[in-house]
Amino acid sequence: MASWSRNPRYLAFIFLAILATLYLLGSFEGEAPPVTRNSSIEDHDLPNRLARSNKIYNKLLLDRKELIKKFGPTPNDVALFPPNKDPWPAYTVWDFFPAAYNCPFEIQRLGALGDGGKWVCGITRVETKPDCIVYSFGINYESSFEAEILANTDHCQIWGYDFSVTSFGPEIPRDQAHRTHFHPYGLAGTDKHGPDDVQKMYTIESLMKMNGHTHIDILKVDIERYEFETLSALIKPYLSSGKPLPFGQLQLEIHLWHFSFAEFLTWWESLEEAGLRPFFTEPNLVYQNYNRGGTTDLAEYSFINIKGDNIFIKDPPRRERPAEGGRHVPAPTI
């Protein structure tokens, strides 16, 4: 006869074990807990992630030099878009500048698919940041990117600039309009005004001074080739002083009209020297479709700034809050 049938205690034990198993199984069959926003943006592994990303990108810099030798051998000998199948294998300028830097956080497209949306690194880093600042140059009545930043953050204030339109696009919700600020200004390498004070142009630093800002978390620039003049003028004094650029990341459309490979390489390397690293790219295939048979000389790039202490590469300092007995303990990170 089985031992459990001879001793009631065994039977009771088996019965309790079955009940416990059913209880545990039932606790996993309910609805999944709701997804909540991060209560803290502190990431203790962030330095290691950045170190790995830097190592990967430094390897890319060496590979670029070898590719220039292969198709050059100097930058002056490299064509942006080779006109035929010689040399082979074929290449384009964009093969020299892949988005090889690993964003240490989630990468998310904000805004419409197709034209209008931009790829952002770590929007969760600013979702509750009280002093989140976004600048957007080039509106053209399409504001899906800006609208999704508002939807994904609690406090981000957006400054928009475009002298060709008079407001943000219709995507901005009315109940969030108080977090947006539009001006019909253009972006340039120097401050300048047109006849009758129209088409006002300002540098980024001039606009930041006007607005009382010392930093920009996210900077979007789509200004039809003026990006070369504008960013060159912005970067130059920071390279001379060794200070970090005043923004955390950059969403940029590049227009390679009337450029040589050597000129573009020099400009791109100035971005890298200033600390900008591309983490995402996509060609502008809409433009390519409109100009069938031509070259793909427009591309979207997203960069993270690896210098300084912006929110995408450094955790904010831990604040202290008073505790009982006058002793201070670290407060949760915002």
PDB file of N, CA, C and O in Angstrom, residues 208-248:
ATOM      1  N   MET A 208      19.593  81.932 -28.441  1.00  0.00           N
ATOM      2  CA  MET A 208      19.654  81.434 -27.065  1.00  0.00           C
ATOM      3  C   MET A 208      19.776  82.594 -26.081  1.00  0.00           C
ATOM      4  O   MET A 208      19.141  82.590 -25.015  1.00  0.00           O
ATOM      5  N   LYS A 209      20.562  83.591 -26.436  1.00  0.00           N
ATOM      6  CA  LYS A 209      20.712  84.762 -25.568  1.00  0.00           C
ATOM      7  C   LYS A 209      19.399  85.529 -25.458  1.00  0.00           C
ATOM      8  O   LYS A 209      18.997  85.962 -24.369  1.00  0.00           O
ATOM      9  N   MET A 210      18.699  85.690 -26.586  1.00  0.00           N
ATOM     10  CA  MET A 210      17.398  86.371 -26.579  1.00  0.00           C
ATOM     11  C   MET A 210      16.394  85.643 -25.691  1.00  0.00           C
ATOM     12  O   MET A 210      15.566  86.269 -25.015  1.00  0.00           O
ATOM     13  N   ASN A 211      16.459  84.311 -25.687  1.00  0.00           N
ATOM     14  CA  ASN A 211      15.502  83.509 -24.930  1.00  0.00           C
ATOM     15  C   ASN A 211      15.949  83.219 -23.502  1.00  0.00           C
ATOM     16  O   ASN A 211      15.184  82.622 -22.731  1.00  0.00           O
ATOM     17  N   GLY A 212      17.164  83.625 -23.168  1.00  0.00           N
ATOM     18  CA  GLY A 212      17.670  83.374 -21.828  1.00  0.00           C
ATOM     19  C   GLY A 212      18.042  81.933 -21.570  1.00  0.00           C
ATOM     20  O   GLY A 212      17.943  81.442 -20.440  1.00  0.00           O
ATOM     21  N   HIS A 213      18.503  81.220 -22.607  1.00  0.00           N
ATOM     22  CA  HIS A 213      18.848  79.804 -22.480  1.00  0.00           C
ATOM     23  C   HIS A 213      20.360  79.598 -22.454  1.00  0.00           C
ATOM     24  O   HIS A 213      21.106  80.284 -23.163  1.00  0.00           O
ATOM     25  N   THR A 214      20.793  78.648 -21.683  1.00  0.00           N
ATOM     26  CA  THR A 214      22.209  78.255 -21.651  1.00  0.00           C
ATOM     27  C   THR A 214      22.432  76.877 -22.247  1.00  0.00           C
ATOM     28  O   THR A 214      23.574  76.458 -22.429  1.00  0.00           O
ATOM     29  N   HIS A 215      21.353  76.147 -22.526  1.00  0.00           N
ATOM     30  CA  HIS A 215      21.493  74.823 -23.120  1.00  0.00           C
ATOM     31  C   HIS A 215      20.274  74.526 -23.983  1.00  0.00           C
ATOM     32  O   HIS A 215      19.206  75.132 -23.828  1.00  0.00           O
ATOM     33  N   ILE A 216      20.453  73.588 -24.901  1.00  0.00           N
ATOM     34  CA  ILE A 216      19.366  73.032 -25.708  1.00  0.00           C
ATOM     35  C   ILE A 216      19.477  71.517 -25.601  1.00  0.00           C
ATOM     36  O   ILE A 216      20.549  70.952 -25.833  1.00  0.00           O
ATOM     37  N   ASP A 217      18.393  70.863 -25.253  1.00  0.00           N
ATOM     38  CA  ASP A 217      18.442  69.404 -25.155  1.00  0.00           C
ATOM     39  C   ASP A 217      18.386  68.760 -26.537  1.00  0.00           C
ATOM     40  O   ASP A 217      19.171  67.863 -26.846  1.00  0.00           O
ATOM     41  N   ILE A 218      17.441  69.187 -27.361  1.00  0.00           N
ATOM     42  CA  ILE A 218      17.268  68.610 -28.701  1.00  0.00           C
ATOM     43  C   ILE A 218      17.215  69.750 -29.705  1.00  0.00           C
ATOM     44  O   ILE A 218      16.424  70.683 -29.555  1.00  0.00           O
ATOM     45  N   LEU A 219      18.054  69.653 -30.734  1.00  0.00           N
ATOM     46  CA  LEU A 219      18.150  70.686 -31.767  1.00  0.00           C
ATOM     47  C   LEU A 219      17.853  70.069 -33.126  1.00  0.00           C
ATOM     48  O   LEU A 219      18.561  69.168 -33.577  1.00  0.00           O
ATOM     49  N   LYS A 220      16.785  70.535 -33.777  1.00  0.00           N
ATOM     50  CA  LYS A 220      16.436  70.054 -35.121  1.00  0.00           C
ATOM     51  C   LYS A 220      16.741  71.146 -36.137  1.00  0.00           C
ATOM     52  O   LYS A 220      16.333  72.303 -35.967  1.00  0.00           O
ATOM     53  N   VAL A 221      17.458  70.783 -37.204  1.00  0.00           N
ATOM     54  CA  VAL A 221      17.850  71.753 -38.225  1.00  0.00           C
ATOM     55  C   VAL A 221      17.556  71.178 -39.605  1.00  0.00           C
ATOM     56  O   VAL A 221      18.107  70.150 -39.987  1.00  0.00           O
ATOM     57  N   ASP A 222      16.691  71.845 -40.345  1.00  0.00           N
ATOM     58  CA  ASP A 222      16.390  71.482 -41.734  1.00  0.00           C
ATOM     59  C   ASP A 222      16.229  72.790 -42.499  1.00  0.00           C
ATOM     60  O   ASP A 222      15.128  73.323 -42.625  1.00  0.00           O
ATOM     61  N   ILE A 223      17.339  73.333 -43.010  1.00  0.00           N
ATOM     62  CA  ILE A 223      17.322  74.690 -43.549  1.00  0.00           C
ATOM     63  C   ILE A 223      17.938  74.771 -44.948  1.00  0.00           C
ATOM     64  O   ILE A 223      18.534  75.793 -45.327  1.00  0.00           O
ATOM     65  N   GLU A 224      17.802  73.701 -45.718  1.00  0.00           N
ATOM     66  CA  GLU A 224      18.106  73.724 -47.154  1.00  0.00           C
ATOM     67  C   GLU A 224      19.521  74.218 -47.478  1.00  0.00           C
ATOM     68  O   GLU A 224      19.707  75.213 -48.152  1.00  0.00           O
ATOM     69  N   ARG A 225      20.497  73.514 -46.961  1.00  0.00           N
ATOM     70  CA  ARG A 225      21.922  73.720 -47.214  1.00  0.00           C
ATOM     71  C   ARG A 225      22.581  74.805 -46.364  1.00  0.00           C
ATOM     72  O   ARG A 225      23.800  74.909 -46.294  1.00  0.00           O
ATOM     73  N   TYR A 226      21.807  75.640 -45.688  1.00  0.00           N
ATOM     74  CA  TYR A 226      22.405  76.626 -44.797  1.00  0.00           C
ATOM     75  C   TYR A 226      23.026  75.966 -43.563  1.00  0.00           C
ATOM     76  O   TYR A 226      23.667  76.635 -42.757  1.00  0.00           O
ATOM     77  N   GLU A 227      22.820  74.651 -43.415  1.00  0.00           N
ATOM     78  CA  GLU A 227      23.407  73.968 -42.273  1.00  0.00           C
ATOM     79  C   GLU A 227      24.925  74.049 -42.266  1.00  0.00           C
ATOM     80  O   GLU A 227      25.552  74.049 -41.205  1.00  0.00           O
ATOM     81  N   PHE A 228      25.536  74.132 -43.450  1.00  0.00           N
ATOM     82  CA  PHE A 228      27.001  74.182 -43.502  1.00  0.00           C
ATOM     83  C   PHE A 228      27.522  75.494 -42.936  1.00  0.00           C
ATOM     84  O   PHE A 228      28.399  75.516 -42.062  1.00  0.00           O
ATOM     85  N   GLU A 229      26.959  76.585 -43.385  1.00  0.00           N
ATOM     86  CA  GLU A 229      27.368  77.899 -42.875  1.00  0.00           C
ATOM     87  C   GLU A 229      27.036  78.034 -41.398  1.00  0.00           C
ATOM     88  O   GLU A 229      27.862  78.493 -40.592  1.00  0.00           O
ATOM     89  N   THR A 230      25.830  77.628 -41.032  1.00  0.00           N
ATOM     90  CA  THR A 230      25.359  77.819 -39.667  1.00  0.00           C
ATOM     91  C   THR A 230      26.174  77.026 -38.657  1.00  0.00           C
ATOM     92  O   THR A 230      26.643  77.560 -37.648  1.00  0.00           O
ATOM     93  N   LEU A 231      26.341  75.730 -38.906  1.00  0.00           N
ATOM     94  CA  LEU A 231      27.048  74.894 -37.948  1.00  0.00           C
ATOM     95  C   LEU A 231      28.541  75.194 -37.918  1.00  0.00           C
ATOM     96  O   LEU A 231      29.181  75.094 -36.863  1.00  0.00           O
ATOM     97  N   SER A 232      29.103  75.584 -39.048  1.00  0.00           N
ATOM     98  CA  SER A 232      30.516  75.976 -39.053  1.00  0.00           C
ATOM     99  C   SER A 232      30.744  77.182 -38.160  1.00  0.00           C
ATOM    100  O   SER A 232      31.698  77.231 -37.368  1.00  0.00           O
ATOM    101  N   ALA A 233      29.849  78.181 -38.277  1.00  0.00           N
ATOM    102  CA  ALA A 233      29.966  79.381 -37.447  1.00  0.00           C
ATOM    103  C   ALA A 233      29.735  79.060 -35.978  1.00  0.00           C
ATOM    104  O   ALA A 233      30.394  79.621 -35.094  1.00  0.00           O
ATOM    105  N   LEU A 234      28.805  78.146 -35.697  1.00  0.00           N
ATOM    106  CA  LEU A 234      28.527  77.786 -34.312  1.00  0.00           C
ATOM    107  C   LEU A 234      29.691  77.039 -33.680  1.00  0.00           C
ATOM    108  O   LEU A 234      30.078  77.309 -32.538  1.00  0.00           O
ATOM    109  N   ILE A 235      30.259  76.094 -34.414  1.00  0.00           N
ATOM    110  CA  ILE A 235      31.272  75.202 -33.855  1.00  0.00           C
ATOM    111  C   ILE A 235      32.615  75.890 -33.639  1.00  0.00           C
ATOM    112  O   ILE A 235      33.329  75.600 -32.674  1.00  0.00           O
ATOM    113  N   LYS A 236      32.960  76.806 -34.526  1.00  0.00           N
ATOM    114  CA  LYS A 236      34.307  77.393 -34.517  1.00  0.00           C
ATOM    115  C   LYS A 236      34.750  77.902 -33.146  1.00  0.00           C
ATOM    116  O   LYS A 236      35.830  77.543 -32.662  1.00  0.00           O
ATOM    117  N   PRO A 237      33.982  78.761 -32.469  1.00  0.00           N
ATOM    118  CA  PRO A 237      34.466  79.256 -31.171  1.00  0.00           C
ATOM    119  C   PRO A 237      34.548  78.156 -30.108  1.00  0.00           C
ATOM    120  O   PRO A 237      35.388  78.241 -29.198  1.00  0.00           O
ATOM    121  N   TYR A 238      33.722  77.137 -30.212  1.00  0.00           N
ATOM    122  CA  TYR A 238      33.790  76.061 -29.217  1.00  0.00           C
ATOM    123  C   TYR A 238      35.029  75.196 -29.431  1.00  0.00           C
ATOM    124  O   TYR A 238      35.624  74.703 -28.468  1.00  0.00           O
ATOM    125  N   LEU A 239      35.408  75.017 -30.681  1.00  0.00           N
ATOM    126  CA  LEU A 239      36.641  74.283 -30.943  1.00  0.00           C
ATOM    127  C   LEU A 239      37.841  75.059 -30.427  1.00  0.00           C
ATOM    128  O   LEU A 239      38.797  74.477 -29.898  1.00  0.00           O
ATOM    129  N   SER A 240      37.806  76.375 -30.573  1.00  0.00           N
ATOM    130  CA  SER A 240      38.922  77.207 -30.120  1.00  0.00           C
ATOM    131  C   SER A 240      39.031  77.215 -28.601  1.00  0.00           C
ATOM    132  O   SER A 240      40.133  77.189 -28.036  1.00  0.00           O
ATOM    133  N   SER A 241      37.890  77.260 -27.922  1.00  0.00           N
ATOM    134  CA  SER A 241      37.899  77.359 -26.458  1.00  0.00           C
ATOM    135  C   SER A 241      37.968  76.010 -25.761  1.00  0.00           C
ATOM    136  O   SER A 241      38.328  75.938 -24.580  1.00  0.00           O
ATOM    137  N   GLY A 242      37.601  74.949 -26.476  1.00  0.00           N
ATOM    138  CA  GLY A 242      37.559  73.637 -25.859  1.00  0.00           C
ATOM    139  C   GLY A 242      36.292  73.375 -25.068  1.00  0.00           C
ATOM    140  O   GLY A 242      36.151  72.315 -24.448  1.00  0.00           O
ATOM    141  N   LYS A 243      35.355  74.301 -25.090  1.00  0.00           N
ATOM    142  CA  LYS A 243      34.095  74.119 -24.372  1.00  0.00           C
ATOM    143  C   LYS A 243      33.153  73.228 -25.173  1.00  0.00           C
ATOM    144  O   LYS A 243      33.213  73.202 -26.402  1.00  0.00           O
ATOM    145  N   PRO A 244      32.263  72.500 -24.502  1.00  0.00           N
ATOM    146  CA  PRO A 244      31.327  71.642 -25.230  1.00  0.00           C
ATOM    147  C   PRO A 244      30.227  72.452 -25.895  1.00  0.00           C
ATOM    148  O   PRO A 244      29.853  73.537 -25.433  1.00  0.00           O
ATOM    149  N   LEU A 245      29.700  71.930 -26.989  1.00  0.00           N
ATOM    150  CA  LEU A 245      28.576  72.566 -27.663  1.00  0.00           C
ATOM    151  C   LEU A 245      27.373  72.625 -26.720  1.00  0.00           C
ATOM    152  O   LEU A 245      27.198  71.753 -25.871  1.00  0.00           O
ATOM    153  N   PRO A 246      26.512  73.641 -26.880  1.00  0.00           N
ATOM    154  CA  PRO A 246      25.429  73.853 -25.906  1.00  0.00           C
ATOM    155  C   PRO A 246      24.172  73.028 -26.145  1.00  0.00           C
ATOM    156  O   PRO A 246      23.100  73.398 -25.679  1.00  0.00           O
ATOM    157  N   PHE A 247      24.273  71.926 -26.884  1.00  0.00           N
ATOM    158  CA  PHE A 247      23.091  71.095 -27.099  1.00  0.00           C
ATOM    159  C   PHE A 247      23.451  69.622 -26.937  1.00  0.00           C
ATOM    160  O   PHE A 247      24.595  69.205 -27.106  1.00  0.00           O
ATOM    161  N   GLY A 248      22.415  68.813 -26.603  1.00  0.00           N
ATOM    162  CA  GLY A 248      22.640  67.398 -26.313  1.00  0.00           C
ATOM    163  C   GLY A 248      22.608  66.507 -27.526  1.00  0.00           C
ATOM    164  O   GLY A 248      23.376  65.550 -27.620  1.00  0.00           O
TER     165      GLY A 248
END
